[in-house]
Protein backbone atom coordinates (compact mmCIF):
# COMPACT_ATOMS: atom_id res chain seq x y z
CA UNK A 1 0.00 0.00 0.00
CA UNK A 2 1.44 3.38 -1.02
CA UNK A 3 0.84 6.35 1.26
CA UNK A 4 -2.22 7.67 -0.58
CA UNK A 5 -4.56 8.15 2.37
CA UNK A 6 -4.92 4.40 2.84
CA UNK A 7 -5.85 3.78 -0.82
CA UNK A 8 -4.22 0.78 -2.50
CA UNK A 9 -2.01 1.66 -5.44
CA UNK A 10 -3.11 -1.41 -7.43
CA UNK A 11 -6.59 0.15 -7.67
CA UNK A 12 -5.06 2.84 -9.85
CA UNK A 13 -2.72 0.85 -12.08
CA UNK A 14 -4.89 1.66 -15.10
CA UNK A 15 -4.46 5.43 -14.58
CA UNK A 16 -1.24 5.36 -16.58
CA UNK A 17 -3.31 4.49 -19.65
CA UNK A 18 -5.05 7.89 -19.80
CA UNK A 19 -4.31 9.46 -23.18
CA UNK A 20 -4.89 12.80 -24.90
CA UNK A 21 -6.61 13.10 -28.26
CA UNK A 22 -3.23 12.63 -29.96
CA UNK A 23 -2.68 9.39 -28.06
CA UNK A 24 -0.34 10.80 -25.41
CA UNK A 25 -1.11 10.89 -21.70
CA UNK A 26 -0.27 13.93 -19.62
CA UNK A 27 0.74 14.05 -15.96
CA UNK A 28 -2.08 16.55 -15.29
CA UNK A 29 -4.69 14.17 -16.70
CA UNK A 30 -3.27 11.24 -14.77
CA UNK A 31 -3.29 13.29 -11.57
CA UNK A 32 -6.88 14.40 -12.14
CA UNK A 33 -8.08 10.84 -12.73
CA UNK A 34 -6.17 9.64 -9.67
CA UNK A 35 -7.74 12.32 -7.45
CA UNK A 36 -11.23 11.59 -8.80
CA UNK A 37 -10.85 7.87 -8.15
CA UNK A 38 -9.54 8.58 -4.65
CA UNK A 39 -12.56 10.77 -3.92
CA UNK A 40 -14.95 8.11 -5.22
CA UNK A 41 -13.34 5.47 -3.03
CA UNK A 42 -13.49 7.80 -0.01
CA UNK A 43 -17.20 8.41 -0.61
CA UNK A 44 -17.84 4.71 -1.01
CA UNK A 45 -16.04 4.09 2.25
CA UNK A 46 -18.27 6.59 4.03
CA UNK A 47 -21.44 4.99 2.71
CA UNK A 48 -20.49 1.37 3.20
CA UNK A 49 -19.94 -0.47 6.41
CA UNK A 50 -17.26 -2.96 5.35
CA UNK A 51 -17.16 -4.67 8.73
CA UNK A 52 -20.81 -5.69 8.41
CA UNK A 53 -21.63 -8.83 6.46
CA UNK A 54 -24.79 -10.80 5.94
CA UNK A 55 -24.97 -14.17 7.68
CA UNK A 56 -23.45 -16.94 5.60
CA UNK A 57 -25.85 -18.37 3.07
CA UNK A 58 -28.24 -15.43 3.14
CA UNK A 59 -28.67 -12.83 0.46
CA UNK A 60 -30.29 -9.40 0.68
CA UNK A 61 -34.05 -9.44 0.16
CA UNK A 62 -35.77 -7.48 -2.59
CA UNK A 63 -37.10 -4.30 -1.00
CA UNK A 64 -40.06 -2.08 -1.79
CA UNK A 65 -38.53 1.15 -3.05
CA UNK A 66 -39.18 4.50 -1.36
CA UNK A 67 -38.82 7.53 -3.61
CA UNK A 68 -39.94 10.29 -1.23
CA UNK A 69 -43.62 9.64 -1.92
CA UNK A 70 -45.80 7.73 0.48
CA UNK A 71 -45.71 7.19 4.20
CA UNK A 72 -42.16 6.84 5.60
CA UNK A 73 -43.48 4.91 8.61
CA UNK A 74 -45.04 2.32 6.31
CA UNK A 75 -41.77 2.08 4.40
CA UNK A 76 -39.78 1.49 7.58
CA UNK A 77 -42.18 -1.22 8.72
CA UNK A 78 -42.17 -3.07 5.40
CA UNK A 79 -38.39 -2.70 5.18
CA UNK A 80 -37.85 -4.20 8.66
CA UNK A 81 -40.34 -6.95 7.88
CA UNK A 82 -38.26 -7.99 4.85
CA UNK A 83 -35.20 -8.35 7.09
CA UNK A 84 -36.70 -11.03 9.33
CA UNK A 85 -34.45 -13.65 7.74
CA UNK A 86 -31.21 -11.82 8.52
CA UNK A 87 -31.77 -11.43 12.22
CA UNK A 88 -31.98 -8.38 14.42
CA UNK A 89 -28.50 -7.01 13.78
CA UNK A 90 -29.15 -3.30 13.38
CA UNK A 91 -25.82 -2.82 11.57
CA UNK A 92 -27.16 -5.02 8.76
CA UNK A 93 -30.43 -3.10 8.84
CA UNK A 94 -28.50 0.17 8.50
CA UNK A 95 -26.19 -1.12 5.77
CA UNK A 96 -29.01 -2.43 3.57
CA UNK A 97 -31.36 0.54 4.06
CA UNK A 98 -29.87 2.45 1.13
CA UNK A 99 -30.98 -0.39 -1.17
CA UNK A 100 -34.61 0.41 -0.37
CA UNK A 101 -34.36 4.03 -1.53
CA UNK A 102 -34.56 5.60 -4.95
CA UNK A 103 -34.82 9.05 -6.50
CA UNK A 104 -34.85 12.01 -4.12
CA UNK A 105 -34.91 9.76 -1.06
CA UNK A 106 -31.67 8.12 -2.18
CA UNK A 107 -30.15 11.53 -2.91
CA UNK A 108 -31.06 12.66 0.59
CA UNK A 109 -29.51 9.53 2.11
CA UNK A 110 -26.27 9.89 0.16
CA UNK A 111 -25.95 13.55 1.18
CA UNK A 112 -25.98 12.59 4.88
CA UNK A 113 -22.92 11.89 7.00
CA UNK A 114 -23.41 8.24 8.01
CA UNK A 115 -21.15 8.69 11.03
CA UNK A 116 -23.89 10.69 12.74
CA UNK A 117 -26.10 7.59 12.78
CA UNK A 118 -24.86 5.60 15.75
CA UNK A 119 -27.71 3.10 15.59
CA UNK A 120 -30.89 2.19 13.73
CA UNK A 121 -33.05 4.45 15.90
CA UNK A 122 -31.09 7.60 14.99
CA UNK A 123 -31.06 6.71 11.32
CA UNK A 124 -34.76 5.87 11.12
CA UNK A 125 -35.63 8.99 13.16
CA UNK A 126 -33.75 11.18 10.68
CA UNK A 127 -35.56 9.41 7.85
CA UNK A 128 -38.95 10.00 9.50
CA UNK A 129 -38.14 13.66 10.20
CA UNK A 130 -37.12 14.24 6.59
CA UNK A 131 -40.14 12.59 4.97
CA UNK A 132 -42.90 13.13 7.54
CA UNK A 133 -44.34 15.91 5.38
CA UNK A 134 -45.96 13.14 3.32
CA UNK A 135 -48.24 12.28 6.22
CA UNK A 136 -48.73 15.79 7.61
CA UNK A 137 -50.69 16.86 4.57
CA UNK A 138 -53.17 14.03 4.82
CA UNK A 139 -56.44 14.41 3.01
CA UNK A 140 -59.39 15.71 4.97
CA UNK A 141 -63.13 15.03 4.90
CA UNK A 142 -63.76 18.12 2.76
CA UNK A 143 -61.52 16.72 0.05
CA UNK A 144 -63.54 13.53 -0.19
CA UNK A 145 -66.83 15.45 -0.10
CA UNK A 146 -65.72 17.51 -3.08
CA UNK A 147 -64.44 14.60 -5.12
CA UNK A 148 -66.37 14.64 -8.41
CA UNK A 149 -66.80 12.13 -11.19
CA UNK A 150 -64.56 12.95 -14.14
CA UNK A 151 -66.25 13.43 -17.49
CA UNK A 152 -64.59 10.45 -19.20
CA UNK A 153 -64.83 8.22 -16.12
CA UNK A 154 -67.40 5.45 -15.73
CA UNK A 155 -69.41 5.34 -12.54
CA UNK A 156 -67.61 2.14 -11.52
CA UNK A 157 -64.20 3.82 -12.05
CA UNK A 158 -65.39 6.82 -10.04
CA UNK A 159 -66.54 4.69 -7.10
CA UNK A 160 -63.28 2.75 -7.14
CA UNK A 161 -61.29 6.00 -7.15
CA UNK A 162 -63.52 7.48 -4.44
CA UNK A 163 -63.02 4.45 -2.20
CA UNK A 164 -59.30 4.53 -2.77
CA UNK A 165 -59.13 8.24 -1.87
CA UNK A 166 -61.42 7.73 1.14
CA UNK A 167 -58.94 5.29 2.67
CA UNK A 168 -56.37 8.12 2.68
CA UNK A 169 -58.56 10.52 4.65
CA UNK A 170 -57.59 11.08 8.25
CA UNK A 171 -60.43 12.05 10.51
CA UNK A 172 -59.80 14.70 13.15
CA UNK A 173 -60.00 13.17 16.61
CA UNK A 174 -62.74 14.68 18.74
CA UNK A 175 -61.92 15.37 22.36
JSON list of C-alpha atoms in Angstrom, two decimals:
[
{"chain": "A", "resi": 1, "resn": "UNK", "atom": "CA", "xyz": [0.00, 0.00, 0.00]},
{"chain": "A", "resi": 2, "resn": "UNK", "atom": "CA", "xyz": [1.44, 3.38, -1.02]},
{"chain": "A", "resi": 3, "resn": "UNK", "atom": "CA", "xyz": [0.84, 6.35, 1.26]},
{"chain": "A", "resi": 4, "resn": "UNK", "atom": "CA", "xyz": [-2.22, 7.67, -0.58]},
{"chain": "A", "resi": 5, "resn": "UNK", "atom": "CA", "xyz": [-4.56, 8.15, 2.37]},
{"chain": "A", "resi": 6, "resn": "UNK", "atom": "CA", "xyz": [-4.92, 4.40, 2.84]},
{"chain": "A", "resi": 7, "resn": "UNK", "atom": "CA", "xyz": [-5.85, 3.78, -0.82]},
{"chain": "A", "resi": 8, "resn": "UNK", "atom": "CA", "xyz": [-4.22, 0.78, -2.50]},
{"chain": "A", "resi": 9, "resn": "UNK", "atom": "CA", "xyz": [-2.01, 1.66, -5.44]},
{"chain": "A", "resi": 10, "resn": "UNK", "atom": "CA", "xyz": [-3.11, -1.41, -7.43]},
{"chain": "A", "resi": 11, "resn": "UNK", "atom": "CA", "xyz": [-6.59, 0.15, -7.67]},
{"chain": "A", "resi": 12, "resn": "UNK", "atom": "CA", "xyz": [-5.06, 2.84, -9.85]},
{"chain": "A", "resi": 13, "resn": "UNK", "atom": "CA", "xyz": [-2.72, 0.85, -12.08]},
{"chain": "A", "resi": 14, "resn": "UNK", "atom": "CA", "xyz": [-4.89, 1.66, -15.10]},
{"chain": "A", "resi": 15, "resn": "UNK", "atom": "CA", "xyz": [-4.46, 5.43, -14.58]},
{"chain": "A", "resi": 16, "resn": "UNK", "atom": "CA", "xyz": [-1.24, 5.36, -16.58]},
{"chain": "A", "resi": 17, "resn": "UNK", "atom": "CA", "xyz": [-3.31, 4.49, -19.65]},
{"chain": "A", "resi": 18, "resn": "UNK", "atom": "CA", "xyz": [-5.05, 7.89, -19.80]},
{"chain": "A", "resi": 19, "resn": "UNK", "atom": "CA", "xyz": [-4.31, 9.46, -23.18]},
{"chain": "A", "resi": 20, "resn": "UNK", "atom": "CA", "xyz": [-4.89, 12.80, -24.90]},
{"chain": "A", "resi": 21, "resn": "UNK", "atom": "CA", "xyz": [-6.61, 13.10, -28.26]},
{"chain": "A", "resi": 22, "resn": "UNK", "atom": "CA", "xyz": [-3.23, 12.63, -29.96]},
{"chain": "A", "resi": 23, "resn": "UNK", "atom": "CA", "xyz": [-2.68, 9.39, -28.06]},
{"chain": "A", "resi": 24, "resn": "UNK", "atom": "CA", "xyz": [-0.34, 10.80, -25.41]},
{"chain": "A", "resi": 25, "resn": "UNK", "atom": "CA", "xyz": [-1.11, 10.89, -21.70]},
{"chain": "A", "resi": 26, "resn": "UNK", "atom": "CA", "xyz": [-0.27, 13.93, -19.62]},
{"chain": "A", "resi": 27, "resn": "UNK", "atom": "CA", "xyz": [0.74, 14.05, -15.96]},
{"chain": "A", "resi": 28, "resn": "UNK", "atom": "CA", "xyz": [-2.08, 16.55, -15.29]},
{"chain": "A", "resi": 29, "resn": "UNK", "atom": "CA", "xyz": [-4.69, 14.17, -16.70]},
{"chain": "A", "resi": 30, "resn": "UNK", "atom": "CA", "xyz": [-3.27, 11.24, -14.77]},
{"chain": "A", "resi": 31, "resn": "UNK", "atom": "CA", "xyz": [-3.29, 13.29, -11.57]},
{"chain": "A", "resi": 32, "resn": "UNK", "atom": "CA", "xyz": [-6.88, 14.40, -12.14]},
{"chain": "A", "resi": 33, "resn": "UNK", "atom": "CA", "xyz": [-8.08, 10.84, -12.73]},
{"chain": "A", "resi": 34, "resn": "UNK", "atom": "CA", "xyz": [-6.17, 9.64, -9.67]},
{"chain": "A", "resi": 35, "resn": "UNK", "atom": "CA", "xyz": [-7.74, 12.32, -7.45]},
{"chain": "A", "resi": 36, "resn": "UNK", "atom": "CA", "xyz": [-11.23, 11.59, -8.80]},
{"chain": "A", "resi": 37, "resn": "UNK", "atom": "CA", "xyz": [-10.85, 7.87, -8.15]},
{"chain": "A", "resi": 38, "resn": "UNK", "atom": "CA", "xyz": [-9.54, 8.58, -4.65]},
{"chain": "A", "resi": 39, "resn": "UNK", "atom": "CA", "xyz": [-12.56, 10.77, -3.92]},
{"chain": "A", "resi": 40, "resn": "UNK", "atom": "CA", "xyz": [-14.95, 8.11, -5.22]},
{"chain": "A", "resi": 41, "resn": "UNK", "atom": "CA", "xyz": [-13.34, 5.47, -3.03]},
{"chain": "A", "resi": 42, "resn": "UNK", "atom": "CA", "xyz": [-13.49, 7.80, -0.01]},
{"chain": "A", "resi": 43, "resn": "UNK", "atom": "CA", "xyz": [-17.20, 8.41, -0.61]},
{"chain": "A", "resi": 44, "resn": "UNK", "atom": "CA", "xyz": [-17.84, 4.71, -1.01]},
{"chain": "A", "resi": 45, "resn": "UNK", "atom": "CA", "xyz": [-16.04, 4.09, 2.25]},
{"chain": "A", "resi": 46, "resn": "UNK", "atom": "CA", "xyz": [-18.27, 6.59, 4.03]},
{"chain": "A", "resi": 47, "resn": "UNK", "atom": "CA", "xyz": [-21.44, 4.99, 2.71]},
{"chain": "A", "resi": 48, "resn": "UNK", "atom": "CA", "xyz": [-20.49, 1.37, 3.20]},
{"chain": "A", "resi": 49, "resn": "UNK", "atom": "CA", "xyz": [-19.94, -0.47, 6.41]},
{"chain": "A", "resi": 50, "resn": "UNK", "atom": "CA", "xyz": [-17.26, -2.96, 5.35]},
{"chain": "A", "resi": 51, "resn": "UNK", "atom": "CA", "xyz": [-17.16, -4.67, 8.73]},
{"chain": "A", "resi": 52, "resn": "UNK", "atom": "CA", "xyz": [-20.81, -5.69, 8.41]},
{"chain": "A", "resi": 53, "resn": "UNK", "atom": "CA", "xyz": [-21.63, -8.83, 6.46]},
{"chain": "A", "resi": 54, "resn": "UNK", "atom": "CA", "xyz": [-24.79, -10.80, 5.94]},
{"chain": "A", "resi": 55, "resn": "UNK", "atom": "CA", "xyz": [-24.97, -14.17, 7.68]},
{"chain": "A", "resi": 56, "resn": "UNK", "atom": "CA", "xyz": [-23.45, -16.94, 5.60]},
{"chain": "A", "resi": 57, "resn": "UNK", "atom": "CA", "xyz": [-25.85, -18.37, 3.07]},
{"chain": "A", "resi": 58, "resn": "UNK", "atom": "CA", "xyz": [-28.24, -15.43, 3.14]},
{"chain": "A", "resi": 59, "resn": "UNK", "atom": "CA", "xyz": [-28.67, -12.83, 0.46]},
{"chain": "A", "resi": 60, "resn": "UNK", "atom": "CA", "xyz": [-30.29, -9.40, 0.68]},
{"chain": "A", "resi": 61, "resn": "UNK", "atom": "CA", "xyz": [-34.05, -9.44, 0.16]},
{"chain": "A", "resi": 62, "resn": "UNK", "atom": "CA", "xyz": [-35.77, -7.48, -2.59]},
{"chain": "A", "resi": 63, "resn": "UNK", "atom": "CA", "xyz": [-37.10, -4.30, -1.00]},
{"chain": "A", "resi": 64, "resn": "UNK", "atom": "CA", "xyz": [-40.06, -2.08, -1.79]},
{"chain": "A", "resi": 65, "resn": "UNK", "atom": "CA", "xyz": [-38.53, 1.15, -3.05]},
{"chain": "A", "resi": 66, "resn": "UNK", "atom": "CA", "xyz": [-39.18, 4.50, -1.36]},
{"chain": "A", "resi": 67, "resn": "UNK", "atom": "CA", "xyz": [-38.82, 7.53, -3.61]},
{"chain": "A", "resi": 68, "resn": "UNK", "atom": "CA", "xyz": [-39.94, 10.29, -1.23]},
{"chain": "A", "resi": 69, "resn": "UNK", "atom": "CA", "xyz": [-43.62, 9.64, -1.92]},
{"chain": "A", "resi": 70, "resn": "UNK", "atom": "CA", "xyz": [-45.80, 7.73, 0.48]},
{"chain": "A", "resi": 71, "resn": "UNK", "atom": "CA", "xyz": [-45.71, 7.19, 4.20]},
{"chain": "A", "resi": 72, "resn": "UNK", "atom": "CA", "xyz": [-42.16, 6.84, 5.60]},
{"chain": "A", "resi": 73, "resn": "UNK", "atom": "CA", "xyz": [-43.48, 4.91, 8.61]},
{"chain": "A", "resi": 74, "resn": "UNK", "atom": "CA", "xyz": [-45.04, 2.32, 6.31]},
{"chain": "A", "resi": 75, "resn": "UNK", "atom": "CA", "xyz": [-41.77, 2.08, 4.40]},
{"chain": "A", "resi": 76, "resn": "UNK", "atom": "CA", "xyz": [-39.78, 1.49, 7.58]},
{"chain": "A", "resi": 77, "resn": "UNK", "atom": "CA", "xyz": [-42.18, -1.22, 8.72]},
{"chain": "A", "resi": 78, "resn": "UNK", "atom": "CA", "xyz": [-42.17, -3.07, 5.40]},
{"chain": "A", "resi": 79, "resn": "UNK", "atom": "CA", "xyz": [-38.39, -2.70, 5.18]},
{"chain": "A", "resi": 80, "resn": "UNK", "atom": "CA", "xyz": [-37.85, -4.20, 8.66]},
{"chain": "A", "resi": 81, "resn": "UNK", "atom": "CA", "xyz": [-40.34, -6.95, 7.88]},
{"chain": "A", "resi": 82, "resn": "UNK", "atom": "CA", "xyz": [-38.26, -7.99, 4.85]},
{"chain": "A", "resi": 83, "resn": "UNK", "atom": "CA", "xyz": [-35.20, -8.35, 7.09]},
{"chain": "A", "resi": 84, "resn": "UNK", "atom": "CA", "xyz": [-36.70, -11.03, 9.33]},
{"chain": "A", "resi": 85, "resn": "UNK", "atom": "CA", "xyz": [-34.45, -13.65, 7.74]},
{"chain": "A", "resi": 86, "resn": "UNK", "atom": "CA", "xyz": [-31.21, -11.82, 8.52]},
{"chain": "A", "resi": 87, "resn": "UNK", "atom": "CA", "xyz": [-31.77, -11.43, 12.22]},
{"chain": "A", "resi": 88, "resn": "UNK", "atom": "CA", "xyz": [-31.98, -8.38, 14.42]},
{"chain": "A", "resi": 89, "resn": "UNK", "atom": "CA", "xyz": [-28.50, -7.01, 13.78]},
{"chain": "A", "resi": 90, "resn": "UNK", "atom": "CA", "xyz": [-29.15, -3.30, 13.38]},
{"chain": "A", "resi": 91, "resn": "UNK", "atom": "CA", "xyz": [-25.82, -2.82, 11.57]},
{"chain": "A", "resi": 92, "resn": "UNK", "atom": "CA", "xyz": [-27.16, -5.02, 8.76]},
{"chain": "A", "resi": 93, "resn": "UNK", "atom": "CA", "xyz": [-30.43, -3.10, 8.84]},
{"chain": "A", "resi": 94, "resn": "UNK", "atom": "CA", "xyz": [-28.50, 0.17, 8.50]},
{"chain": "A", "resi": 95, "resn": "UNK", "atom": "CA", "xyz": [-26.19, -1.12, 5.77]},
{"chain": "A", "resi": 96, "resn": "UNK", "atom": "CA", "xyz": [-29.01, -2.43, 3.57]},
{"chain": "A", "resi": 97, "resn": "UNK", "atom": "CA", "xyz": [-31.36, 0.54, 4.06]},
{"chain": "A", "resi": 98, "resn": "UNK", "atom": "CA", "xyz": [-29.87, 2.45, 1.13]},
{"chain": "A", "resi": 99, "resn": "UNK", "atom": "CA", "xyz": [-30.98, -0.39, -1.17]},
{"chain": "A", "resi": 100, "resn": "UNK", "atom": "CA", "xyz": [-34.61, 0.41, -0.37]},
{"chain": "A", "resi": 101, "resn": "UNK", "atom": "CA", "xyz": [-34.36, 4.03, -1.53]},
{"chain": "A", "resi": 102, "resn": "UNK", "atom": "CA", "xyz": [-34.56, 5.60, -4.95]},
{"chain": "A", "resi": 103, "resn": "UNK", "atom": "CA", "xyz": [-34.82, 9.05, -6.50]},
{"chain": "A", "resi": 104, "resn": "UNK", "atom": "CA", "xyz": [-34.85, 12.01, -4.12]},
{"chain": "A", "resi": 105, "resn": "UNK", "atom": "CA", "xyz": [-34.91, 9.76, -1.06]},
{"chain": "A", "resi": 106, "resn": "UNK", "atom": "CA", "xyz": [-31.67, 8.12, -2.18]},
{"chain": "A", "resi": 107, "resn": "UNK", "atom": "CA", "xyz": [-30.15, 11.53, -2.91]},
{"chain": "A", "resi": 108, "resn": "UNK", "atom": "CA", "xyz": [-31.06, 12.66, 0.59]},
{"chain": "A", "resi": 109, "resn": "UNK", "atom": "CA", "xyz": [-29.51, 9.53, 2.11]},
{"chain": "A", "resi": 110, "resn": "UNK", "atom": "CA", "xyz": [-26.27, 9.89, 0.16]},
{"chain": "A", "resi": 111, "resn": "UNK", "atom": "CA", "xyz": [-25.95, 13.55, 1.18]},
{"chain": "A", "resi": 112, "resn": "UNK", "atom": "CA", "xyz": [-25.98, 12.59, 4.88]},
{"chain": "A", "resi": 113, "resn": "UNK", "atom": "CA", "xyz": [-22.92, 11.89, 7.00]},
{"chain": "A", "resi": 114, "resn": "UNK", "atom": "CA", "xyz": [-23.41, 8.24, 8.01]},
{"chain": "A", "resi": 115, "resn": "UNK", "atom": "CA", "xyz": [-21.15, 8.69, 11.03]},
{"chain": "A", "resi": 116, "resn": "UNK", "atom": "CA", "xyz": [-23.89, 10.69, 12.74]},
{"chain": "A", "resi": 117, "resn": "UNK", "atom": "CA", "xyz": [-26.10, 7.59, 12.78]},
{"chain": "A", "resi": 118, "resn": "UNK", "atom": "CA", "xyz": [-24.86, 5.60, 15.75]},
{"chain": "A", "resi": 119, "resn": "UNK", "atom": "CA", "xyz": [-27.71, 3.10, 15.59]},
{"chain": "A", "resi": 120, "resn": "UNK", "atom": "CA", "xyz": [-30.89, 2.19, 13.73]},
{"chain": "A", "resi": 121, "resn": "UNK", "atom": "CA", "xyz": [-33.05, 4.45, 15.90]},
{"chain": "A", "resi": 122, "resn": "UNK", "atom": "CA", "xyz": [-31.09, 7.60, 14.99]},
{"chain": "A", "resi": 123, "resn": "UNK", "atom": "CA", "xyz": [-31.06, 6.71, 11.32]},
{"chain": "A", "resi": 124, "resn": "UNK", "atom": "CA", "xyz": [-34.76, 5.87, 11.12]},
{"chain": "A", "resi": 125, "resn": "UNK", "atom": "CA", "xyz": [-35.63, 8.99, 13.16]},
{"chain": "A", "resi": 126, "resn": "UNK", "atom": "CA", "xyz": [-33.75, 11.18, 10.68]},
{"chain": "A", "resi": 127, "resn": "UNK", "atom": "CA", "xyz": [-35.56, 9.41, 7.85]},
{"chain": "A", "resi": 128, "resn": "UNK", "atom": "CA", "xyz": [-38.95, 10.00, 9.50]},
{"chain": "A", "resi": 129, "resn": "UNK", "atom": "CA", "xyz": [-38.14, 13.66, 10.20]},
{"chain": "A", "resi": 130, "resn": "UNK", "atom": "CA", "xyz": [-37.12, 14.24, 6.59]},
{"chain": "A", "resi": 131, "resn": "UNK", "atom": "CA", "xyz": [-40.14, 12.59, 4.97]},
{"chain": "A", "resi": 132, "resn": "UNK", "atom": "CA", "xyz": [-42.90, 13.13, 7.54]},
{"chain": "A", "resi": 133, "resn": "UNK", "atom": "CA", "xyz": [-44.34, 15.91, 5.38]},
{"chain": "A", "resi": 134, "resn": "UNK", "atom": "CA", "xyz": [-45.96, 13.14, 3.32]},
{"chain": "A", "resi": 135, "resn": "UNK", "atom": "CA", "xyz": [-48.24, 12.28, 6.22]},
{"chain": "A", "resi": 136, "resn": "UNK", "atom": "CA", "xyz": [-48.73, 15.79, 7.61]},
{"chain": "A", "resi": 137, "resn": "UNK", "atom": "CA", "xyz": [-50.69, 16.86, 4.57]},
{"chain": "A", "resi": 138, "resn": "UNK", "atom": "CA", "xyz": [-53.17, 14.03, 4.82]},
{"chain": "A", "resi": 139, "resn": "UNK", "atom": "CA", "xyz": [-56.44, 14.41, 3.01]},
{"chain": "A", "resi": 140, "resn": "UNK", "atom": "CA", "xyz": [-59.39, 15.71, 4.97]},
{"chain": "A", "resi": 141, "resn": "UNK", "atom": "CA", "xyz": [-63.13, 15.03, 4.90]},
{"chain": "A", "resi": 142, "resn": "UNK", "atom": "CA", "xyz": [-63.76, 18.12, 2.76]},
{"chain": "A", "resi": 143, "resn": "UNK", "atom": "CA", "xyz": [-61.52, 16.72, 0.05]},
{"chain": "A", "resi": 144, "resn": "UNK", "atom": "CA", "xyz": [-63.54, 13.53, -0.19]},
{"chain": "A", "resi": 145, "resn": "UNK", "atom": "CA", "xyz": [-66.83, 15.45, -0.10]},
{"chain": "A", "resi": 146, "resn": "UNK", "atom": "CA", "xyz": [-65.72, 17.51, -3.08]},
{"chain": "A", "resi": 147, "resn": "UNK", "atom": "CA", "xyz": [-64.44, 14.60, -5.12]},
{"chain": "A", "resi": 148, "resn": "UNK", "atom": "CA", "xyz": [-66.37, 14.64, -8.41]},
{"chain": "A", "resi": 149, "resn": "UNK", "atom": "CA", "xyz": [-66.80, 12.13, -11.19]},
{"chain": "A", "resi": 150, "resn": "UNK", "atom": "CA", "xyz": [-64.56, 12.95, -14.14]},
{"chain": "A", "resi": 151, "resn": "UNK", "atom": "CA", "xyz": [-66.25, 13.43, -17.49]},
{"chain": "A", "resi": 152, "resn": "UNK", "atom": "CA", "xyz": [-64.59, 10.45, -19.20]},
{"chain": "A", "resi": 153, "resn": "UNK", "atom": "CA", "xyz": [-64.83, 8.22, -16.12]},
{"chain": "A", "resi": 154, "resn": "UNK", "atom": "CA", "xyz": [-67.40, 5.45, -15.73]},
{"chain": "A", "resi": 155, "resn": "UNK", "atom": "CA", "xyz": [-69.41, 5.34, -12.54]},
{"chain": "A", "resi": 156, "resn": "UNK", "atom": "CA", "xyz": [-67.61, 2.14, -11.52]},
{"chain": "A", "resi": 157, "resn": "UNK", "atom": "CA", "xyz": [-64.20, 3.82, -12.05]},
{"chain": "A", "resi": 158, "resn": "UNK", "atom": "CA", "xyz": [-65.39, 6.82, -10.04]},
{"chain": "A", "resi": 159, "resn": "UNK", "atom": "CA", "xyz": [-66.54, 4.69, -7.10]},
{"chain": "A", "resi": 160, "resn": "UNK", "atom": "CA", "xyz": [-63.28, 2.75, -7.14]},
{"chain": "A", "resi": 161, "resn": "UNK", "atom": "CA", "xyz": [-61.29, 6.00, -7.15]},
{"chain": "A", "resi": 162, "resn": "UNK", "atom": "CA", "xyz": [-63.52, 7.48, -4.44]},
{"chain": "A", "resi": 163, "resn": "UNK", "atom": "CA", "xyz": [-63.02, 4.45, -2.20]},
{"chain": "A", "resi": 164, "resn": "UNK", "atom": "CA", "xyz": [-59.30, 4.53, -2.77]},
{"chain": "A", "resi": 165, "resn": "UNK", "atom": "CA", "xyz": [-59.13, 8.24, -1.87]},
{"chain": "A", "resi": 166, "resn": "UNK", "atom": "CA", "xyz": [-61.42, 7.73, 1.14]},
{"chain": "A", "resi": 167, "resn": "UNK", "atom": "CA", "xyz": [-58.94, 5.29, 2.67]},
{"chain": "A", "resi": 168, "resn": "UNK", "atom": "CA", "xyz": [-56.37, 8.12, 2.68]},
{"chain": "A", "resi": 169, "resn": "UNK", "atom": "CA", "xyz": [-58.56, 10.52, 4.65]},
{"chain": "A", "resi": 170, "resn": "UNK", "atom": "CA", "xyz": [-57.59, 11.08, 8.25]},
{"chain": "A", "resi": 171, "resn": "UNK", "atom": "CA", "xyz": [-60.43, 12.05, 10.51]},
{"chain": "A", "resi": 172, "resn": "UNK", "atom": "CA", "xyz": [-59.80, 14.70, 13.15]},
{"chain": "A", "resi": 173, "resn": "UNK", "atom": "CA", "xyz": [-60.00, 13.17, 16.61]},
{"chain": "A", "resi": 174, "resn": "UNK", "atom": "CA", "xyz": [-62.74, 14.68, 18.74]},
{"chain": "A", "resi": 175, "resn": "UNK", "atom": "CA", "xyz": [-61.92, 15.37, 22.36]}
]
